[in-house]
Short mmCIF file of C-alpha atoms in Angstrom, two decimals:
data_model
loop_
_atom_site.label_atom_id
_atom_site.label_comp_id
_atom_site.label_asym_id
_atom_site.label_seq_id
_atom_site.Cartn_x
_atom_site.Cartn_y
_atom_site.Cartn_z
CA MET J 1230 -65.43 30.56 22.30
CA ALA J 1231 -65.42 33.75 24.33
CA GLU J 1232 -62.01 35.30 24.86
CA ASN J 1233 -62.34 35.01 28.63
CA ASP J 1234 -62.75 31.24 28.30
CA ILE J 1235 -59.27 30.80 26.81
CA SER J 1236 -56.76 29.61 29.38
CA ILE J 1237 -54.18 27.55 27.47
CA ILE J 1238 -54.20 27.67 23.69
CA HIS J 1239 -51.16 25.61 22.68
CA PRO J 1240 -51.69 21.87 22.05
CA ARG J 1241 -51.27 19.67 25.09
CA PRO J 1242 -51.03 15.92 25.81
CA SER J 1243 -54.26 13.96 25.43
CA SER J 1244 -56.10 12.09 28.17
CA ILE J 1245 -56.69 9.24 25.70
CA VAL J 1246 -52.96 8.84 25.11
CA ALA J 1247 -52.26 9.11 28.83
CA ALA J 1248 -54.71 6.25 29.42
CA LEU J 1249 -52.95 4.15 26.76
CA TYR J 1250 -49.55 4.64 28.40
CA THR J 1251 -51.03 3.76 31.79
CA LEU J 1252 -52.42 0.52 30.39
CA ARG J 1253 -48.92 -0.16 29.07
CA ASP J 1254 -47.49 0.37 32.57
CA LEU J 1255 -50.07 -2.11 33.89
CA ASN J 1256 -48.68 -4.68 31.43
CA VAL J 1257 -51.81 -5.13 29.30
CA ASP J 1258 -51.17 -7.32 26.28
CA VAL J 1259 -53.76 -5.64 24.03
CA ALA J 1260 -55.24 -2.12 24.10
CA ILE J 1261 -58.37 -1.50 22.02
CA LEU J 1262 -59.19 2.05 20.96
CA HIS J 1263 -62.95 2.28 20.52
CA GLY J 1264 -63.21 5.00 17.88
CA PRO J 1265 -62.06 6.12 14.43
CA PRO J 1266 -58.99 4.41 12.95
CA GLY J 1267 -56.78 7.52 13.04
CA CYS J 1268 -57.33 8.39 16.70
CA SER J 1269 -54.01 8.66 18.59
CA PHE J 1270 -52.25 6.99 15.64
CA LYS J 1271 -48.71 8.15 16.44
CA HIS J 1272 -48.71 6.96 20.03
CA ALA J 1273 -50.59 3.77 19.19
CA ARG J 1274 -47.82 2.91 16.75
CA LEU J 1275 -45.10 3.84 19.23
CA LEU J 1276 -46.66 1.67 21.92
CA GLU J 1277 -46.51 -1.33 19.61
CA GLU J 1278 -42.74 -0.79 19.69
CA ASP J 1279 -43.03 -1.16 23.46
CA GLY J 1280 -44.46 -4.65 23.20
CA ILE J 1281 -48.24 -4.26 23.40
CA HIS J 1282 -50.75 -4.68 20.60
CA VAL J 1283 -52.87 -1.58 19.93
CA VAL J 1284 -55.93 -2.09 17.71
CA THR J 1285 -59.01 -0.05 16.88
CA THR J 1286 -62.70 -0.67 16.25
CA ALA J 1287 -62.29 1.76 13.32
CA LEU J 1288 -65.66 3.45 13.73
CA ASP J 1289 -66.86 5.23 10.61
CA GLU J 1290 -69.59 7.86 10.09
CA ASN J 1291 -72.27 5.22 10.52
CA GLY J 1292 -70.75 4.25 13.86
CA PHE J 1293 -70.60 7.89 14.94
CA VAL J 1294 -74.41 7.96 14.69
CA PHE J 1295 -75.54 4.47 15.66
CA GLY J 1296 -72.70 3.36 17.93
CA GLY J 1297 -70.25 0.46 17.80
CA ARG J 1298 -71.32 -1.99 20.51
CA ASP J 1299 -71.30 -4.96 18.13
CA GLU J 1300 -67.97 -3.91 16.57
CA LEU J 1301 -66.27 -3.70 19.96
CA SER J 1302 -67.69 -6.99 21.16
CA SER J 1303 -66.56 -8.73 17.96
CA LEU J 1304 -63.09 -7.18 18.21
CA LEU J 1305 -62.70 -8.35 21.81
CA THR J 1306 -63.40 -11.90 20.68
CA LYS J 1307 -61.02 -11.56 17.75
CA VAL J 1308 -58.04 -10.21 19.72
CA ASN J 1309 -58.56 -12.92 22.33
CA GLU J 1310 -58.23 -15.53 19.58
CA MET J 1311 -55.33 -13.78 17.79
CA PHE J 1312 -53.10 -12.80 20.71
CA ASN J 1313 -54.14 -15.05 23.62
CA PRO J 1314 -53.79 -12.09 26.03
CA LYS J 1315 -53.66 -12.26 29.81
CA LEU J 1316 -54.95 -8.71 30.25
CA ILE J 1317 -56.89 -6.44 27.86
CA GLY J 1318 -57.60 -2.70 28.02
CA VAL J 1319 -60.42 -0.87 26.20
CA VAL J 1320 -60.09 2.90 25.80
CA GLY J 1321 -62.83 5.27 24.75
CA THR J 1322 -62.26 8.11 22.30
CA CYS J 1323 -63.97 11.44 21.68
CA ALA J 1324 -66.24 9.90 19.04
CA SER J 1325 -67.50 7.00 21.14
CA MET J 1326 -67.80 9.00 24.34
CA ILE J 1327 -69.73 11.89 22.76
CA ILE J 1328 -72.44 9.51 21.55
CA GLY J 1329 -72.66 8.01 25.03
CA GLU J 1330 -71.22 4.61 24.22
CA GLU J 1331 -70.72 2.47 27.35
CA LEU J 1332 -67.82 0.04 27.32
CA ARG J 1333 -69.17 -2.39 29.93
CA GLU J 1334 -71.96 -3.77 27.73
CA PRO J 1335 -69.83 -4.97 24.78
CA VAL J 1336 -67.29 -6.40 27.24
CA GLN J 1337 -70.11 -8.40 28.85
CA ASP J 1338 -71.34 -9.41 25.39
CA ALA J 1339 -67.91 -10.85 24.54
CA ASN J 1340 -67.87 -12.81 27.83
CA LEU J 1341 -64.12 -13.49 27.77
CA ASP J 1342 -62.23 -15.43 30.41
CA VAL J 1343 -59.68 -12.59 30.50
CA PRO J 1344 -59.73 -9.48 32.73
CA VAL J 1345 -60.59 -6.30 30.84
CA ILE J 1346 -59.81 -2.76 32.04
CA GLU J 1347 -62.46 -0.38 30.69
CA VAL J 1348 -61.35 3.26 30.37
CA GLU J 1349 -64.21 5.59 29.45
CA VAL J 1350 -62.16 8.64 28.51
CA HIS J 1351 -62.09 11.38 25.87
CA ALA J 1352 -59.60 14.16 25.10
CA GLY J 1353 -61.70 16.99 26.45
CA TYR J 1354 -60.28 17.07 29.97
CA PRO J 1355 -58.12 20.10 30.88
CA ASN J 1356 -55.40 17.86 32.36
CA ASN J 1357 -54.22 14.69 30.68
CA THR J 1358 -53.65 13.12 34.10
CA LYS J 1359 -57.43 12.53 34.10
CA GLY J 1360 -56.84 9.72 31.60
CA VAL J 1361 -54.31 8.12 33.93
CA LEU J 1362 -56.67 8.39 36.88
CA ILE J 1363 -59.63 6.82 35.06
CA ALA J 1364 -57.44 3.93 33.88
CA LEU J 1365 -56.11 3.32 37.40
CA GLU J 1366 -59.57 3.44 38.98
CA SER J 1367 -60.81 0.91 36.45
CA ALA J 1368 -57.72 -1.26 37.07
CA CYS J 1369 -58.49 -1.18 40.80
CA ASP J 1370 -62.10 -2.18 40.13
CA ALA J 1371 -60.80 -5.11 38.06
CA GLY J 1372 -58.44 -6.17 40.87
CA ILE J 1373 -55.26 -5.43 38.92
CA ILE J 1374 -53.95 -2.96 41.53
CA ASP J 1375 -54.96 -2.57 45.15
CA PRO J 1376 -56.64 0.49 46.75
CA GLU J 1377 -53.39 1.45 48.50
CA GLU J 1378 -51.52 1.79 45.20
CA LEU J 1379 -54.47 3.68 43.71
CA GLY J 1380 -54.33 6.15 46.60
CA ARG J 1381 -50.59 6.60 46.13
CA GLN J 1382 -51.04 7.20 42.41
CA LYS J 1383 -53.75 9.80 43.04
CA ILE J 1384 -51.37 11.82 45.21
CA LEU J 1385 -48.68 11.67 42.50
CA LEU J 1386 -51.13 12.68 39.76
CA GLU J 1387 -52.38 15.65 41.73
CA GLU J 1388 -48.86 16.90 42.30
CA ALA J 1389 -47.89 16.24 38.65
CA THR J 1390 -50.73 18.53 37.62
CA ASN J 1391 -49.60 21.16 40.11
CA VAL J 1392 -46.01 21.01 38.81
CA GLU J 1393 -47.21 21.61 35.25
CA LYS J 1394 -49.37 24.53 36.37
CA ARG J 1395 -46.54 26.14 38.35
CA HIS J 1396 -43.66 25.88 35.90
CA GLY J 1397 -44.67 23.54 33.08
CA ALA J 1398 -46.66 23.43 29.86
CA ALA J 1399 -49.83 24.50 31.70
CA SER J 1400 -48.22 27.55 33.30
CA ARG J 1401 -49.44 30.10 30.75
CA GLU J 1402 -51.76 30.75 27.87
CA TYR J 1403 -49.24 30.13 25.09
CA LEU J 1404 -45.65 28.85 25.14
CA THR J 1405 -43.46 29.02 22.06
CA PRO J 1406 -41.59 25.74 21.47
CA SER J 1407 -37.81 26.01 21.48
CA ARG J 1408 -34.85 23.66 20.93
CA GLY J 1409 -32.96 25.39 23.77
CA ASP J 1410 -29.23 26.06 23.91
CA LEU J 1411 -26.61 24.59 21.60
CA LYS J 1412 -25.47 21.28 23.01
CA TYR J 1413 -21.79 21.62 22.14
CA LYS J 1414 -21.57 25.02 23.84
CA VAL J 1415 -23.06 23.65 27.05
CA ALA J 1416 -20.92 20.52 26.80
CA GLU J 1417 -17.79 22.71 26.65
CA LYS J 1418 -18.97 24.56 29.75
CA VAL J 1419 -19.55 21.35 31.72
CA ILE J 1420 -16.14 19.95 30.75
CA ASP J 1421 -14.36 23.24 31.57
CA TYR J 1422 -16.01 23.33 34.98
CA LEU J 1423 -14.90 19.76 35.69
CA LYS J 1424 -11.33 20.60 34.56
CA GLU J 1425 -11.30 23.58 36.92
CA GLY J 1426 -12.18 21.28 39.80
CA LYS J 1427 -15.69 22.61 40.29
CA ARG J 1428 -18.05 20.28 42.14
CA CYS J 1429 -21.02 18.90 40.20
CA LEU J 1430 -24.40 17.50 41.19
CA THR J 1431 -26.16 15.34 38.61
CA ILE J 1432 -29.86 15.04 39.41
CA MET J 1433 -31.86 12.62 37.26
CA ASN J 1434 -35.56 13.18 37.96
CA ALA J 1435 -36.97 11.19 35.07
CA LYS J 1436 -40.50 10.15 34.21
CA LYS J 1437 -40.71 6.39 33.71
CA GLU J 1438 -39.09 5.10 30.48
CA THR J 1439 -37.60 8.50 29.64
CA GLY J 1440 -34.95 7.62 32.22
CA TYR J 1441 -33.28 5.30 29.69
CA MET J 1442 -32.00 8.38 27.85
CA PHE J 1443 -31.60 10.89 30.67
CA ALA J 1444 -29.45 8.34 32.54
CA ASP J 1445 -26.93 8.53 29.68
CA ILE J 1446 -26.17 12.14 30.59
CA THR J 1447 -25.30 11.08 34.14
CA VAL J 1448 -23.05 8.39 32.66
CA ALA J 1449 -21.33 10.80 30.22
CA ILE J 1450 -20.54 13.38 32.91
CA ASN J 1451 -19.07 10.70 35.15
CA GLU J 1452 -17.02 9.26 32.29
CA VAL J 1453 -15.48 12.64 31.51
CA ALA J 1454 -14.89 13.43 35.18
CA SER J 1455 -13.06 10.13 35.50
CA GLN J 1456 -10.90 10.90 32.45
CA LEU J 1457 -9.98 14.23 34.04
CA GLY J 1458 -9.27 12.64 37.43
CA MET J 1459 -12.18 14.58 38.94
CA GLU J 1460 -14.57 11.72 39.66
CA ASP J 1461 -14.69 12.57 43.37
CA ASN J 1462 -16.13 15.98 42.47
CA VAL J 1463 -19.35 14.49 41.09
CA ILE J 1464 -22.30 13.40 43.21
CA ASN J 1465 -25.16 11.56 41.49
CA MET J 1466 -28.83 11.59 42.44
CA ALA J 1467 -31.45 9.56 40.55
CA ASN J 1468 -35.05 8.41 41.06
CA VAL J 1469 -34.41 4.69 40.55
CA ASP J 1470 -36.22 3.04 43.47
CA ASP J 1471 -37.44 -0.24 41.97
CA THR J 1472 -39.82 -1.04 44.82
CA LEU J 1473 -42.35 1.65 43.87
CA GLY J 1474 -44.87 2.04 41.06
CA LEU J 1475 -46.77 0.01 38.50
CA PRO J 1476 -45.12 -3.20 37.22
CA ARG J 1477 -43.42 -1.75 34.14
CA VAL J 1478 -42.25 1.33 36.02
CA ARG J 1479 -40.48 -0.82 38.61
CA HIS J 1480 -38.86 -2.77 35.76
CA HIS J 1481 -37.48 0.46 34.25
CA ALA J 1482 -35.95 1.50 37.58
CA LYS J 1483 -34.24 -1.85 38.05
CA SER J 1484 -32.93 -1.95 34.48
CA ILE J 1485 -31.44 1.54 34.69
CA MET J 1486 -29.89 0.91 38.10
CA ASP J 1487 -28.37 -2.34 36.82
CA ASP J 1488 -26.84 -0.41 33.92
CA PHE J 1489 -25.46 2.26 36.25
CA THR J 1490 -23.81 -0.47 38.32
CA GLU J 1491 -22.42 -2.23 35.25
CA LYS J 1492 -20.93 1.05 34.00
CA GLY J 1493 -19.33 1.73 37.37
CA ILE J 1494 -21.58 4.71 38.17
CA THR J 1495 -22.34 5.24 41.86
CA ILE J 1496 -25.78 6.64 42.64
CA HIS J 1497 -25.06 8.39 45.91
CA GLU J 1498 -28.68 9.38 46.52
CA ASN J 1499 -31.70 7.37 45.38
CA ILE J 1500 -34.41 10.02 45.46
CA GLY J 1501 -37.55 7.94 44.72
CA GLY J 1502 -39.48 5.85 42.24
CA MET J 1503 -39.68 6.60 38.52
CA ASP J 1504 -43.28 7.73 38.92
CA GLU J 1505 -42.38 10.03 41.80
CA TYR J 1506 -40.84 12.80 39.69
CA PRO J 1507 -43.51 15.32 40.84
CA ILE J 1508 -42.65 14.90 44.54
CA THR J 1509 -38.87 14.41 44.55
CA GLY J 1510 -38.14 18.13 44.73
CA GLU J 1511 -38.52 18.39 48.48
CA LYS J 1512 -36.18 15.45 49.05
CA VAL J 1513 -33.56 16.89 46.68
CA SER J 1514 -33.75 20.26 48.44
CA GLY J 1515 -33.27 18.59 51.81
CA LEU J 1516 -30.24 16.63 50.60
CA ILE J 1517 -28.64 19.77 49.18
CA THR J 1518 -29.14 21.61 52.46
CA GLU J 1519 -27.71 18.75 54.51
CA LYS J 1520 -24.77 17.69 52.34
CA TYR J 1521 -24.22 19.55 49.09
CA SER J 1522 -24.86 23.26 49.57
CA ASP J 1523 -21.25 24.13 48.63
CA PHE J 1524 -21.40 22.53 45.17
CA ASP J 1525 -20.73 24.75 42.17
CA PHE J 1526 -23.14 23.54 39.51
CA ALA J 1527 -26.00 21.11 38.95
CA VAL J 1528 -27.09 19.24 35.83
CA ILE J 1529 -30.77 18.32 36.21
CA THR J 1530 -32.37 15.93 33.70
CA GLY J 1531 -35.90 14.63 33.12
CA VAL J 1532 -38.45 16.89 34.80
CA PRO J 1533 -36.20 19.75 36.01
CA HIS J 1534 -39.09 22.10 36.76
CA ALA J 1535 -40.21 19.81 39.60
CA ILE J 1536 -37.03 20.66 41.54
CA PRO J 1537 -37.46 23.92 43.50
CA MET J 1538 -34.79 26.56 43.11
CA ASP J 1539 -34.69 27.53 46.81
CA ASN J 1540 -31.48 25.61 47.57
CA LEU J 1541 -29.99 25.86 44.09
CA GLN J 1542 -29.61 29.65 44.11
CA GLU J 1543 -25.87 29.49 44.80
CA MET J 1544 -25.23 26.99 41.99
CA GLU J 1545 -25.25 27.33 38.23
CA VAL J 1546 -28.10 25.17 36.97
CA ILE J 1547 -28.05 23.35 33.63
CA SER J 1548 -31.14 21.36 32.73
CA VAL J 1549 -32.10 18.81 30.09
CA THR J 1550 -35.73 18.22 29.13
CA ASN J 1551 -37.59 16.57 26.28
CA GLY J 1552 -40.27 19.28 26.13
CA PRO J 1553 -39.70 22.15 23.67
CA ARG J 1554 -42.33 24.22 25.50
CA GLN J 1555 -40.40 23.74 28.74
CA VAL J 1556 -37.42 25.89 27.72
CA ILE J 1557 -38.94 29.29 28.51
CA PRO J 1558 -40.33 28.35 31.96
CA LEU J 1559 -37.00 26.80 32.97
CA LYS J 1560 -35.06 29.87 31.87
CA GLU J 1561 -37.45 31.99 33.89
CA MET J 1562 -36.88 29.77 36.94
CA GLY J 1563 -33.19 30.69 36.75
CA HIS J 1564 -31.67 27.79 34.80
CA GLU J 1565 -28.68 29.27 32.93
CA ASN J 1566 -28.82 26.66 30.19
CA VAL J 1567 -31.66 24.47 28.95
CA ILE J 1568 -31.20 21.63 26.46
CA VAL J 1569 -33.91 19.65 24.65
CA GLU J 1570 -33.62 15.97 23.76
CA ILE J 1571 -36.20 16.21 21.00
CA ASP J 1572 -36.21 12.55 19.86
CA LEU J 1573 -36.41 11.02 23.30
CA HIS J 1574 -39.79 9.29 23.18
CA PRO J 1575 -39.30 7.19 20.02
CA LYS J 1576 -35.87 6.09 21.25
CA THR J 1577 -36.94 5.01 24.73
CA LEU J 1578 -39.87 2.75 23.89
CA GLY J 1579 -39.21 -0.97 23.72
CA VAL J 1580 -35.76 -0.74 25.29
CA ASN J 1581 -34.39 -2.24 28.49
CA ASN J 1582 -31.02 -0.54 28.68
CA ILE J 1583 -29.67 3.00 28.79
CA VAL J 1584 -29.67 4.55 25.28
CA GLU J 1585 -27.33 7.26 24.06
CA SER J 1586 -28.58 10.85 24.32
CA GLU J 1587 -27.55 13.68 22.00
CA PHE J 1588 -26.16 15.68 24.91
CA GLY J 1589 -24.30 12.68 26.32
CA ALA J 1590 -22.78 11.95 22.92
CA THR J 1591 -21.84 15.61 22.54
CA ILE J 1592 -20.13 15.69 25.94
CA ARG J 1593 -18.09 12.62 24.99
CA GLU J 1594 -17.04 13.99 21.58
CA VAL J 1595 -16.18 17.47 22.85
CA ALA J 1596 -14.15 15.97 25.71
CA LYS J 1597 -12.34 13.71 23.28
CA ASP J 1598 -11.35 16.69 21.07
CA MET J 1599 -10.29 18.79 24.05
CA LEU J 1600 -8.16 16.01 25.53
CA GLU J 1601 -6.51 15.32 22.14
CA ARG J 1602 -5.68 19.01 21.70
CA ASN J 1603 -4.18 19.13 25.18
CA SER J 1604 -2.13 16.01 24.44
CA GLU J 1605 -0.76 17.49 21.19
CA ALA J 1606 0.12 20.75 22.97
CA VAL J 1607 2.22 18.80 25.47
#
C-alpha cells in the first residue's frame, strides 16, 4: 500500500458486524454468516445473548475456492427445522463475497416459507454504516420495512458517518485508545458542584441498547441531587422517543423510559429516538439557547461528540463514552473530563432494564462516603 493511500490505520468497526446488529434490530430469529467459522465470532456470540441464533456455514479452504451454495442452502433448511423462525437473515463475509458468491440462489434452492433478508456485505467498506444500509435495503425489498423508514434510516446513517469523520473514530489517521479520567475524581467534582448549588444538565444521547447503561448515570446524578436537596437544579434530556426506529430500537426506548418513571426520574426534554443520536445535536443546542444557557455544567453520555459545543462554551462539560478512541477527540472539543465505560457492550445485550454503570456506581459510593463524613463531623 502506498503511503498516500493510508487514511485511517487503527482498527474500526466492521460492516459485517454492523449488518448483524441491524438484523437484530429488525427482530430476525436466526442470522446465518456465510463464511469461515471464526468470522465475527465475538459479536456473533454476544448477539446470542441478545436472543437471536447466529450460525455459520463454516466454509473451509475448499469452500473458498469452489463456493458454498449447497452448504448455505442446506443450512437454511436445517435452521428452519431447528428453530422454527419467523424471519431469517443471511450475511455475506469477506471470503464468500470475494469469490463472487450470490446469496439469492441458495435461498431460492432452500425454498422456505419464511422471509429471508439477504445481506451481501464484506468488511472492506471504509464506513461500517454500509453494512447497515445494505441490510436495510434488503429488508425493504423483502417487505420488512417500508420505503419511508428506509429513507429516514439513510439520512441517519449519512449523518452518523459525518459525526464520526468530524469528531469520532474516523477523524484522523491514528487515535490512541485511552481509559479517560479517573471516575472517582470526576464523581467528586460532580457531587461538589451539586453541593455548591450549581445547575446541571444531564444529556443522554445514546445509541440503541447502550442507553441501558448510560441511563444509569442520569439516575445516579438525580439520586445524589435529591439526597443533597438540589433536585430542582438538575434538568434531564434523553433520546427516548419510542415511536421512532426499527422494532427493537423502539422497545429499548420504551423500556428505559419506563425505568426512568419507576425510579422517579423526570425527563424534561425528550430529544429524539434511540437511533437519532447523530442528529440530536441541533435540537439540544436549540433547547440550551431557549431555556438552559445559564446552567453551570453538563454531563453528556452516549455519543457526546454528536452534540456541538457552540452553546456549551459557558458550561463545564463532562462526557461519558464507551469508545476508548473517543477520549482524545472529546478533549480536543473542549470537554474537561472524559470517562470510558469500557464493558458497556457485553452488559447491555439481552437486557430490558437499566443496568448499573461504573460511573453511576462510583457517584453513589463517593456521595455515600462524603455524606457519612459530613454527618460524623456534625
